[in-house]
Tab-separated table of C-alpha atoms and ligand atoms in Angstrom:
chain	number	residue	atom	x	y	z
A	1	MET	CA	101.188	67.713	100.450
A	2	ASN	CA	98.184	69.163	98.702
A	3	ILE	CA	98.008	72.900	99.368
A	4	GLY	CA	94.776	74.803	98.796
A	5	ILE	CA	94.899	78.438	97.757
A	6	ILE	CA	91.845	80.695	97.870
A	7	GLY	CA	92.232	82.900	94.822
A	8	ALA	CA	94.116	81.940	91.681
A	9	GLY	CA	95.570	85.343	90.853
A	10	GLN	CA	99.222	85.979	90.083
A	11	LEU	CA	100.181	85.618	93.744
A	12	GLY	CA	98.640	82.151	93.952
A	13	ARG	CA	100.238	81.215	90.673
A	14	MET	CA	103.708	82.291	91.846
A	15	LEU	CA	103.184	80.410	95.138
A	16	ALA	CA	102.448	77.238	93.213
A	17	LEU	CA	105.405	77.776	90.868
A	18	ALA	CA	107.656	78.071	93.935
A	19	GLY	CA	106.122	75.041	95.642
A	20	TYR	CA	106.381	72.497	92.824
A	21	PRO	CA	110.153	72.011	93.135
A	22	LEU	CA	109.531	71.203	96.816
A	23	GLY	CA	107.194	68.421	95.721
A	24	GLN	CA	103.936	70.139	96.658
A	25	ARG	CA	100.659	70.174	94.714
A	26	PHE	CA	98.151	72.989	94.456
A	27	VAL	CA	94.382	73.402	94.157
A	28	PHE	CA	92.716	76.817	93.856
A	29	VAL	CA	89.268	78.269	94.442
A	30	ASP	CA	88.479	80.973	91.896
A	31	LEU	CA	85.454	82.210	89.999
A	32	ASP	CA	87.481	82.518	86.822
A	33	ALA	CA	88.354	79.184	85.198
A	34	ASP	CA	91.030	81.067	83.232
A	35	ALA	CA	92.651	82.844	86.218
A	36	PRO	CA	96.487	83.018	86.301
A	37	GLY	CA	96.628	79.990	88.613
A	38	ALA	CA	94.574	77.859	86.229
A	39	GLN	CA	97.662	77.182	84.134
A	40	VAL	CA	99.487	75.665	87.104
A	41	GLY	CA	96.820	73.948	89.218
A	42	ARG	CA	93.270	72.645	89.427
A	43	ILE	CA	90.527	75.202	89.939
A	44	ILE	CA	87.464	74.592	92.097
A	45	PRO	CA	85.019	77.145	90.697
A	46	GLY	CA	83.577	79.615	93.191
A	47	ARG	CA	83.972	82.988	94.819
A	48	PHE	CA	86.459	83.442	97.647
A	49	ASP	CA	83.513	83.586	100.082
A	50	ASP	CA	81.441	80.735	98.619
A	51	PRO	CA	80.944	78.268	101.521
A	52	ALA	CA	80.366	75.277	99.221
A	53	ALA	CA	83.497	75.886	97.145
A	54	LEU	CA	85.577	76.501	100.287
A	55	ALA	CA	84.250	73.289	101.860
A	56	ARG	CA	85.227	71.357	98.711
A	57	LEU	CA	88.691	72.896	98.895
A	58	ALA	CA	89.098	71.931	102.558
A	59	GLU	CA	88.195	68.336	101.681
A	60	ALA	CA	90.635	68.188	98.773
A	61	VAL	CA	93.804	69.436	100.506
A	62	ASP	CA	96.017	69.103	103.598
A	63	LEU	CA	96.178	72.812	104.384
A	64	VAL	CA	94.793	76.065	103.072
A	65	THR	CA	96.249	79.512	102.396
A	66	PHE	CA	95.016	82.446	100.260
A	67	ASP	CA	96.131	84.951	97.686
A	68	VAL	CA	93.174	87.337	98.156
A	69	GLU	CA	92.856	89.407	101.289
A	70	ASN	CA	89.084	89.594	101.326
A	71	VAL	CA	88.232	86.066	102.384
A	72	PRO	CA	85.782	86.765	105.238
A	73	GLN	CA	87.324	85.954	108.604
A	74	ALA	CA	84.334	83.737	109.472
A	75	ALA	CA	84.825	81.712	106.276
A	76	ALA	CA	88.518	81.346	107.128
A	77	GLU	CA	87.615	80.171	110.641
A	78	ALA	CA	85.209	77.591	109.202
A	79	ILE	CA	88.029	76.164	107.089
A	80	ALA	CA	90.480	76.337	110.004
A	81	ALA	CA	88.108	74.100	111.996
A	82	LYS	CA	88.705	71.367	109.382
A	83	VAL	CA	92.270	71.776	108.111
A	84	PRO	CA	95.207	74.010	109.059
A	85	PHE	CA	94.618	77.505	107.635
A	86	PHE	CA	97.516	79.976	107.408
A	87	PRO	CA	98.104	82.885	107.880
A	88	PRO	CA	95.767	82.796	110.904
A	89	PRO	CA	92.184	83.999	110.308
A	90	ALA	CA	92.623	86.648	113.039
A	91	ALA	CA	95.522	88.228	111.128
A	92	LEU	CA	93.479	88.095	107.941
A	93	GLY	CA	90.598	89.860	109.690
A	94	ALA	CA	92.866	92.465	111.283
A	95	GLY	CA	94.104	93.649	107.897
A	96	GLN	CA	90.645	93.912	106.327
A	97	ASP	CA	89.539	97.080	108.064
A	98	ARG	CA	91.811	100.129	107.853
A	99	LEU	CA	90.512	101.465	111.175
A	100	THR	CA	91.043	98.337	113.298
A	101	GLU	CA	94.350	97.799	111.497
A	102	LYS	CA	95.521	101.227	112.682
A	103	ALA	CA	94.254	100.496	116.210
A	104	LEU	CA	96.345	97.325	116.172
A	105	PHE	CA	99.426	99.276	115.026
A	106	ALA	CA	98.861	101.771	117.853
A	107	GLU	CA	98.505	98.966	120.387
A	108	LEU	CA	101.826	97.509	119.251
A	109	GLY	CA	103.591	100.880	119.325
A	110	ILE	CA	103.841	101.126	115.525
A	111	PRO	CA	103.400	104.778	114.439
A	112	THR	CA	100.903	105.690	111.694
A	113	ALA	CA	99.565	108.813	109.971
A	114	PRO	CA	97.004	110.831	111.961
A	115	HIS	CA	93.545	109.496	111.176
A	116	ALA	CA	89.894	109.471	112.237
A	117	ALA	CA	86.857	107.302	111.534
A	118	VAL	CA	84.238	108.725	109.143
A	119	ASP	CA	80.639	107.486	109.080
A	120	SER	CA	78.792	110.473	107.607
A	121	GLN	CA	79.362	113.776	105.819
A	122	ALA	CA	79.212	115.601	109.168
A	123	GLY	CA	81.694	113.069	110.517
A	124	LEU	CA	83.979	113.813	107.588
A	125	GLU	CA	83.954	117.503	108.383
A	126	ALA	CA	84.757	116.797	112.038
A	127	ALA	CA	87.527	114.384	110.995
A	128	ALA	CA	89.023	117.031	108.691
A	129	ARG	CA	89.176	119.496	111.580
A	130	GLN	CA	90.926	116.873	113.707
A	131	VAL	CA	93.329	115.449	111.088
A	132	GLY	CA	93.845	118.542	108.921
A	133	LEU	CA	94.114	118.893	105.147
A	134	PRO	CA	95.364	117.706	102.730
A	135	ALA	CA	94.096	114.265	103.612
A	136	ILE	CA	92.971	111.032	101.990
A	137	LEU	CA	89.509	109.584	102.517
A	138	LYS	CA	89.611	105.794	102.212
A	139	THR	CA	86.937	103.136	102.508
A	140	ARG	CA	87.637	101.060	105.604
A	141	ARG	CA	87.212	97.837	103.642
A	142	LEU	CA	87.921	96.349	100.204
A	143	GLY	CA	90.255	99.007	98.791
A	144	TYR	CA	93.271	97.983	96.707
A	145	ASP	CA	95.580	99.470	94.076
A	146	GLY	CA	94.476	102.953	95.111
A	147	ARG	CA	90.775	102.155	94.603
A	148	GLY	CA	88.289	103.318	97.207
A	149	GLN	CA	90.249	106.506	97.939
A	150	LEU	CA	89.678	110.233	97.459
A	151	ARG	CA	92.347	112.891	97.887
A	152	LEU	CA	91.060	115.999	99.618
A	153	GLN	CA	93.272	119.037	99.141
A	154	ALA	CA	91.162	121.883	100.448
A	155	ALA	CA	87.944	122.482	102.425
A	156	ALA	CA	85.916	122.743	99.192
A	157	ASP	CA	86.840	119.131	98.346
A	158	LEU	CA	84.941	117.916	101.409
A	159	ASP	CA	81.560	118.736	99.828
A	160	GLY	CA	79.841	115.502	98.863
A	161	ALA	CA	83.029	113.491	99.376
A	162	PHE	CA	81.442	110.968	101.757
A	163	ALA	CA	78.718	110.156	99.209
A	164	ALA	CA	81.229	110.175	96.337
A	165	LEU	CA	83.107	107.360	98.056
A	166	GLY	CA	79.891	105.357	98.239
A	167	GLY	CA	78.594	106.457	101.646
A	168	VAL	CA	80.331	103.504	103.301
A	169	PRO	CA	82.315	103.466	106.561
A	170	ALA	CA	85.580	105.258	105.871
A	171	ILE	CA	88.716	106.623	107.454
A	172	LEU	CA	90.303	110.021	106.915
A	173	GLU	CA	94.099	109.929	106.938
A	174	GLY	CA	96.324	112.960	107.032
A	175	PHE	CA	98.385	113.180	103.832
A	176	VAL	CA	101.953	112.146	104.671
A	177	PRO	CA	104.521	114.176	102.701
A	178	PHE	CA	106.775	111.119	102.653
A	179	GLU	CA	110.326	111.089	101.315
A	180	ARG	CA	110.066	107.422	100.314
A	181	GLU	CA	107.735	104.488	100.535
A	182	LEU	CA	109.390	101.370	101.931
A	183	SER	CA	108.034	97.926	102.650
A	184	LEU	CA	109.207	95.031	104.714
A	185	VAL	CA	108.296	91.436	103.920
A	186	ALA	CA	108.671	88.980	106.804
A	187	VAL	CA	107.918	85.317	107.335
A	188	ARG	CA	107.240	83.080	110.299
A	189	SER	CA	107.259	79.316	110.052
A	190	ARG	CA	104.941	76.894	111.808
A	191	ASN	CA	107.958	75.945	113.910
A	192	GLY	CA	108.299	79.553	115.147
A	193	GLU	CA	111.364	80.527	113.103
A	194	THR	CA	111.178	84.069	111.671
A	195	ALA	CA	113.053	85.964	108.976
A	196	CYS	CA	112.802	89.338	107.224
A	197	TRP	CA	113.947	90.320	103.754
A	198	PRO	CA	115.816	93.596	103.297
A	199	LEU	CA	113.648	96.723	103.094
A	200	ALA	CA	112.456	97.573	99.603
A	201	GLU	CA	111.748	101.026	98.173
A	202	ASN	CA	108.488	101.371	96.257
A	203	THR	CA	107.208	103.904	93.742
A	204	HIS	CA	103.477	104.123	93.097
A	205	GLU	CA	101.607	105.707	90.193
A	206	HIS	CA	97.923	106.525	90.697
A	207	GLY	CA	98.018	104.380	93.842
A	208	ILE	CA	99.355	101.316	91.985
A	209	LEU	CA	102.836	99.925	92.622
A	210	ARG	CA	105.020	100.747	89.652
A	211	GLN	CA	108.593	100.002	90.693
A	212	THR	CA	110.490	98.361	93.553
A	213	ARG	CA	114.201	98.609	94.295
A	214	ALA	CA	115.909	96.480	96.908
A	215	PRO	CA	117.782	96.239	99.147
A	216	TRP	CA	117.193	99.669	100.691
A	217	ASP	CA	120.336	99.669	102.743
A	218	ASP	CA	119.797	101.412	106.073
A	219	PRO	CA	120.630	99.172	109.040
A	220	GLN	CA	118.826	101.395	111.567
A	221	LEU	CA	115.587	101.548	109.607
A	222	GLN	CA	115.891	97.845	108.849
A	223	ALA	CA	116.114	97.064	112.572
A	224	LEU	CA	113.168	99.347	113.337
A	225	ALA	CA	110.984	97.836	110.606
A	226	GLU	CA	111.909	94.314	111.720
A	227	ARG	CA	110.904	95.172	115.274
A	228	HIS	CA	107.472	96.281	114.033
A	229	LEU	CA	107.017	93.160	111.890
A	230	ARG	CA	108.067	90.847	114.700
A	231	ALA	CA	105.538	92.484	117.018
A	232	LEU	CA	102.816	91.665	114.492
A	233	LEU	CA	104.078	88.114	113.887
A	234	ASP	CA	104.142	87.429	117.632
A	235	ARG	CA	100.754	88.969	118.174
A	236	PHE	CA	99.045	86.441	115.889
A	237	ASP	CA	101.327	83.430	116.374
A	238	TYR	CA	101.626	84.044	112.680
A	239	VAL	CA	102.457	81.467	110.010
A	240	GLY	CA	103.430	82.519	106.476
A	241	VAL	CA	104.496	85.768	104.847
A	242	LEU	CA	103.406	89.159	106.218
A	243	THR	CA	104.089	92.533	104.602
A	244	VAL	CA	103.897	96.060	105.973
A	245	GLU	CA	104.027	99.184	103.794
A	246	PHE	CA	105.696	102.180	105.441
A	247	PHE	CA	106.120	105.871	104.733
A	248	LEU	CA	109.588	107.254	105.471
A	249	LEU	CA	109.427	110.796	106.841
A	250	GLU	CA	112.314	112.554	108.595
A	251	GLY	CA	113.944	109.315	109.650
A	252	ARG	CA	110.680	107.909	111.003
A	253	LEU	CA	108.702	104.951	109.706
A	254	LEU	CA	104.913	105.375	109.662
A	255	ALA	CA	102.997	102.175	108.921
A	256	ASN	CA	100.533	102.599	106.049
A	257	GLU	CA	98.975	99.148	105.840
A	258	MET	CA	99.689	95.474	106.330
A	259	ALA	CA	99.001	92.587	103.984
A	260	PRO	CA	98.836	89.092	105.515
A	261	ARG	CA	100.294	87.506	102.397
A	262	VAL	CA	103.024	87.575	99.807
A	263	HIS	CA	103.209	91.055	98.313
A	264	ASN	CA	103.892	92.771	95.018
A	265	SER	CA	106.778	94.678	96.630
A	266	GLY	CA	108.384	91.286	97.359
A	267	HIS	CA	108.398	90.003	93.780
A	268	TRP	CA	112.036	91.044	93.474
A	269	THR	CA	112.911	88.224	95.907
A	270	ILE	CA	112.280	85.582	93.219
A	271	GLU	CA	115.571	86.412	91.521
A	272	GLY	CA	117.022	89.011	93.920
A	273	ALA	CA	117.171	87.026	97.168
A	274	VAL	CA	118.553	83.616	98.119
A	275	THR	CA	114.999	82.443	98.855
A	276	SER	CA	111.864	84.084	97.479
A	277	GLN	CA	108.849	85.211	99.492
A	278	PHE	CA	106.841	82.540	97.669
A	279	GLU	CA	109.120	79.649	98.523
A	280	ASN	CA	109.454	80.753	102.147
A	281	HIS	CA	105.672	81.071	102.434
A	282	VAL	CA	105.355	77.442	101.338
A	283	ARG	CA	108.187	76.390	103.663
A	284	ALA	CA	106.516	78.252	106.533
A	285	LEU	CA	103.155	76.530	105.947
A	286	LEU	CA	104.842	73.147	106.058
A	287	GLY	CA	107.037	73.916	109.081
A	288	LEU	CA	110.170	73.427	106.988
A	289	PRO	CA	113.391	75.332	107.713
A	290	LEU	CA	113.178	78.832	106.189
A	291	GLY	CA	115.618	79.743	103.438
A	292	SER	CA	117.987	82.711	103.643
A	293	THR	CA	116.313	86.052	102.916
A	294	ALA	CA	119.613	87.750	101.997
A	295	ALA	CA	119.756	89.776	98.783
A	296	VAL	CA	122.040	88.393	96.084
A	297	GLY	CA	122.621	91.778	94.408
A	298	HIS	CA	120.774	94.990	93.651
A	299	ALA	CA	117.316	94.155	92.363
A	300	GLY	CA	114.798	96.271	90.482
A	301	MET	CA	111.244	95.264	89.643
A	302	VAL	CA	108.909	96.991	87.196
A	303	ASN	CA	105.188	96.205	87.050
A	304	PHE	CA	103.445	95.984	83.696
A	305	ILE	CA	100.104	97.697	84.195
A	306	GLY	CA	97.356	97.663	81.556
A	307	ARG	CA	99.742	96.624	78.775
A	308	LEU	CA	102.533	94.082	78.376
A	309	PRO	CA	105.588	95.200	76.434
A	310	ALA	CA	106.888	92.937	73.659
A	311	LEU	CA	108.733	89.966	75.108
A	312	GLU	CA	111.651	90.380	72.688
A	313	ASP	CA	112.169	94.023	73.671
A	314	VAL	CA	112.307	93.192	77.369
A	315	LEU	CA	114.547	90.158	76.915
A	316	ALA	CA	116.947	92.238	74.803
A	317	ILE	CA	117.984	93.835	78.116
A	318	GLU	CA	120.535	91.372	79.426
A	319	GLY	CA	119.589	89.443	82.542
A	320	THR	CA	115.956	90.496	82.618
A	321	HIS	CA	113.482	88.061	84.151
A	322	TYR	CA	110.028	88.314	82.584
A	323	HIS	CA	106.827	87.277	84.341
A	324	ASP	CA	103.610	87.224	82.299
A	325	TYR	CA	100.628	86.395	84.522
A	326	GLY	CA	98.504	85.179	81.603
A	327	LYS	CA	95.763	87.777	82.103
A	328	ALA	CA	93.659	89.648	79.569
A	329	ALA	CA	94.754	93.278	79.168
A	330	ARG	CA	92.581	95.899	80.897
A	331	PRO	CA	93.391	99.446	82.026
A	332	ASN	CA	95.060	99.597	85.466
A	333	ARG	CA	95.345	95.809	85.638
A	334	LYS	CA	98.625	94.242	86.759
A	335	LEU	CA	99.479	91.945	83.842
A	336	GLY	CA	103.046	91.011	84.646
A	337	HIS	CA	106.369	92.281	85.923
A	338	CYS	CA	110.053	91.964	85.259
A	339	THR	CA	113.085	91.954	87.498
A	340	VAL	CA	116.749	92.746	86.987
A	341	VAL	CA	119.537	91.972	89.438
A	342	ARG	CA	122.862	93.774	89.070
A	343	ALA	CA	126.160	93.961	90.953
A	344	SER	CA	125.723	97.649	91.808
A	345	ALA	CA	122.813	100.006	92.470
A	346	ALA	CA	123.962	102.247	89.602
A	347	GLU	CA	123.874	99.367	87.102
A	348	ARG	CA	120.476	98.289	88.417
A	349	ASP	CA	119.111	101.815	88.020
A	350	GLU	CA	120.441	102.004	84.463
A	351	ALA	CA	118.658	98.736	83.572
A	352	LEU	CA	115.486	100.048	85.242
A	353	ARG	CA	115.574	103.182	83.088
A	354	ARG	CA	115.649	100.998	79.973
A	355	LEU	CA	112.811	98.821	81.284
A	356	GLU	CA	110.711	101.830	82.264
A	357	ALA	CA	110.982	103.087	78.696
A	358	LEU	CA	109.327	99.844	77.538
A	359	ALA	CA	106.728	99.454	80.302
B	1	ADP	N1	98.117	108.989	104.166
B	1	ADP	C1	98.775	108.997	102.997
B	1	ADP	N2	99.648	109.997	102.708
B	1	ADP	C2	100.309	110.026	101.533
B	1	ADP	N3	100.150	109.111	100.553
B	1	ADP	C3	99.299	108.096	100.776
B	1	ADP	C4	98.570	107.978	102.009
B	1	ADP	N4	97.805	106.875	101.935
B	1	ADP	C5	98.042	106.315	100.733
B	1	ADP	N5	98.937	107.036	100.019
B	1	ADP	C6	99.448	106.714	98.675
B	1	ADP	O1	98.519	105.874	97.988
B	1	ADP	C7	99.070	104.556	97.826
B	1	ADP	C8	97.985	103.497	97.981
B	1	ADP	O2	97.377	103.612	99.255
B	1	ADP	P1	97.187	102.384	100.232
B	1	ADP	O3	96.623	102.896	101.492
B	1	ADP	O4	98.453	101.615	100.324
B	1	ADP	O5	96.032	101.568	99.526
B	1	ADP	P2	96.005	100.233	98.649
B	1	ADP	O6	95.303	99.268	99.532
B	1	ADP	O7	95.221	100.623	97.458
B	1	ADP	O8	97.429	99.839	98.365
B	1	ADP	C9	100.172	104.470	98.855
B	1	ADP	O9	101.142	103.517	98.497
B	1	ADP	C10	100.716	105.904	98.807
B	1	ADP	O10	101.509	106.126	97.653
B	2	MG	MG1	99.041	99.777	99.646
């Protein structure tokens, strides 16, 4: 099959790398002829919302998926009218607006942080009275890697905050004093089969994922998170990989956000699980049997942000798997990651300490 991917970032590139052994071929749409996916597939030049480029993609392939979350739902629906498009455009749209996303969670009985819509400075002040401080003001749309967010500690921080965030529709979320951040990656195949990987524990720095450790072994939380993911999968008759980020607070899981795609916190599955999120996404699109999502050991993943360490230094740590996305270095840009898998959590954590010293 020829599989089209909107966006040729590292996620698209890793999807293609996982799909080639299954005999699939890949074509991307991306503005950047030198994007990470360009080294592993043909690029149709264009933005992710360029109707002409998307129409060319739909003509060139048997089905379409995406590695960027901001493909407009209407553009996705236009493609879906021509060729199968997964995950479903409705799921894509649901995750694009933090307010409607939270309404969806509430409808499905998935708890979240307290929050309120903000459309003006006066609205921000009212929201702060309702939600309390400290809180985080986030743009409803287009935020990623901690961008489009302002932390508000005290009443004085409210002054001018709505304008400082660009004066765009926003949401105020109560700050969750979480003990951990966990995420669950799940997959549903075209034939209806579903599977979830073990929970992963994530550490962020300045809003950007820095480190993931998996599996996070807590059968009760695992069952709870799986229940939430399955509710979402069912809701959309979903096909492909879906991720939800959670805060863990006093034994409760609060959903932070969902991503209707493979996810950075699932990169550990390439070497740390029987089947990776990327391979199972491809299997799901094609209606193939899903592979086992079981962990094969204790995995740790470190992101390389803004700077790649020397390859020889990283590879000197036995058993390290290095992933260079082929991007130009820029501050706060995810350039690559590496993963270690060890027989015990203690050995994994020791390897992570050595990797962190290099990253
Ligand atoms: N309500 C909150 N309370 C506490 N920390 C938060 C909250 N919202 C976001 N964060 C922190 O900021 C990070 C990035 O925020 P997130 O909403 O996931 O945006 P992005 O789309 O940029 O990933 C989270 O992983 C978490 O560490
Ligand atoms: Mg996030």
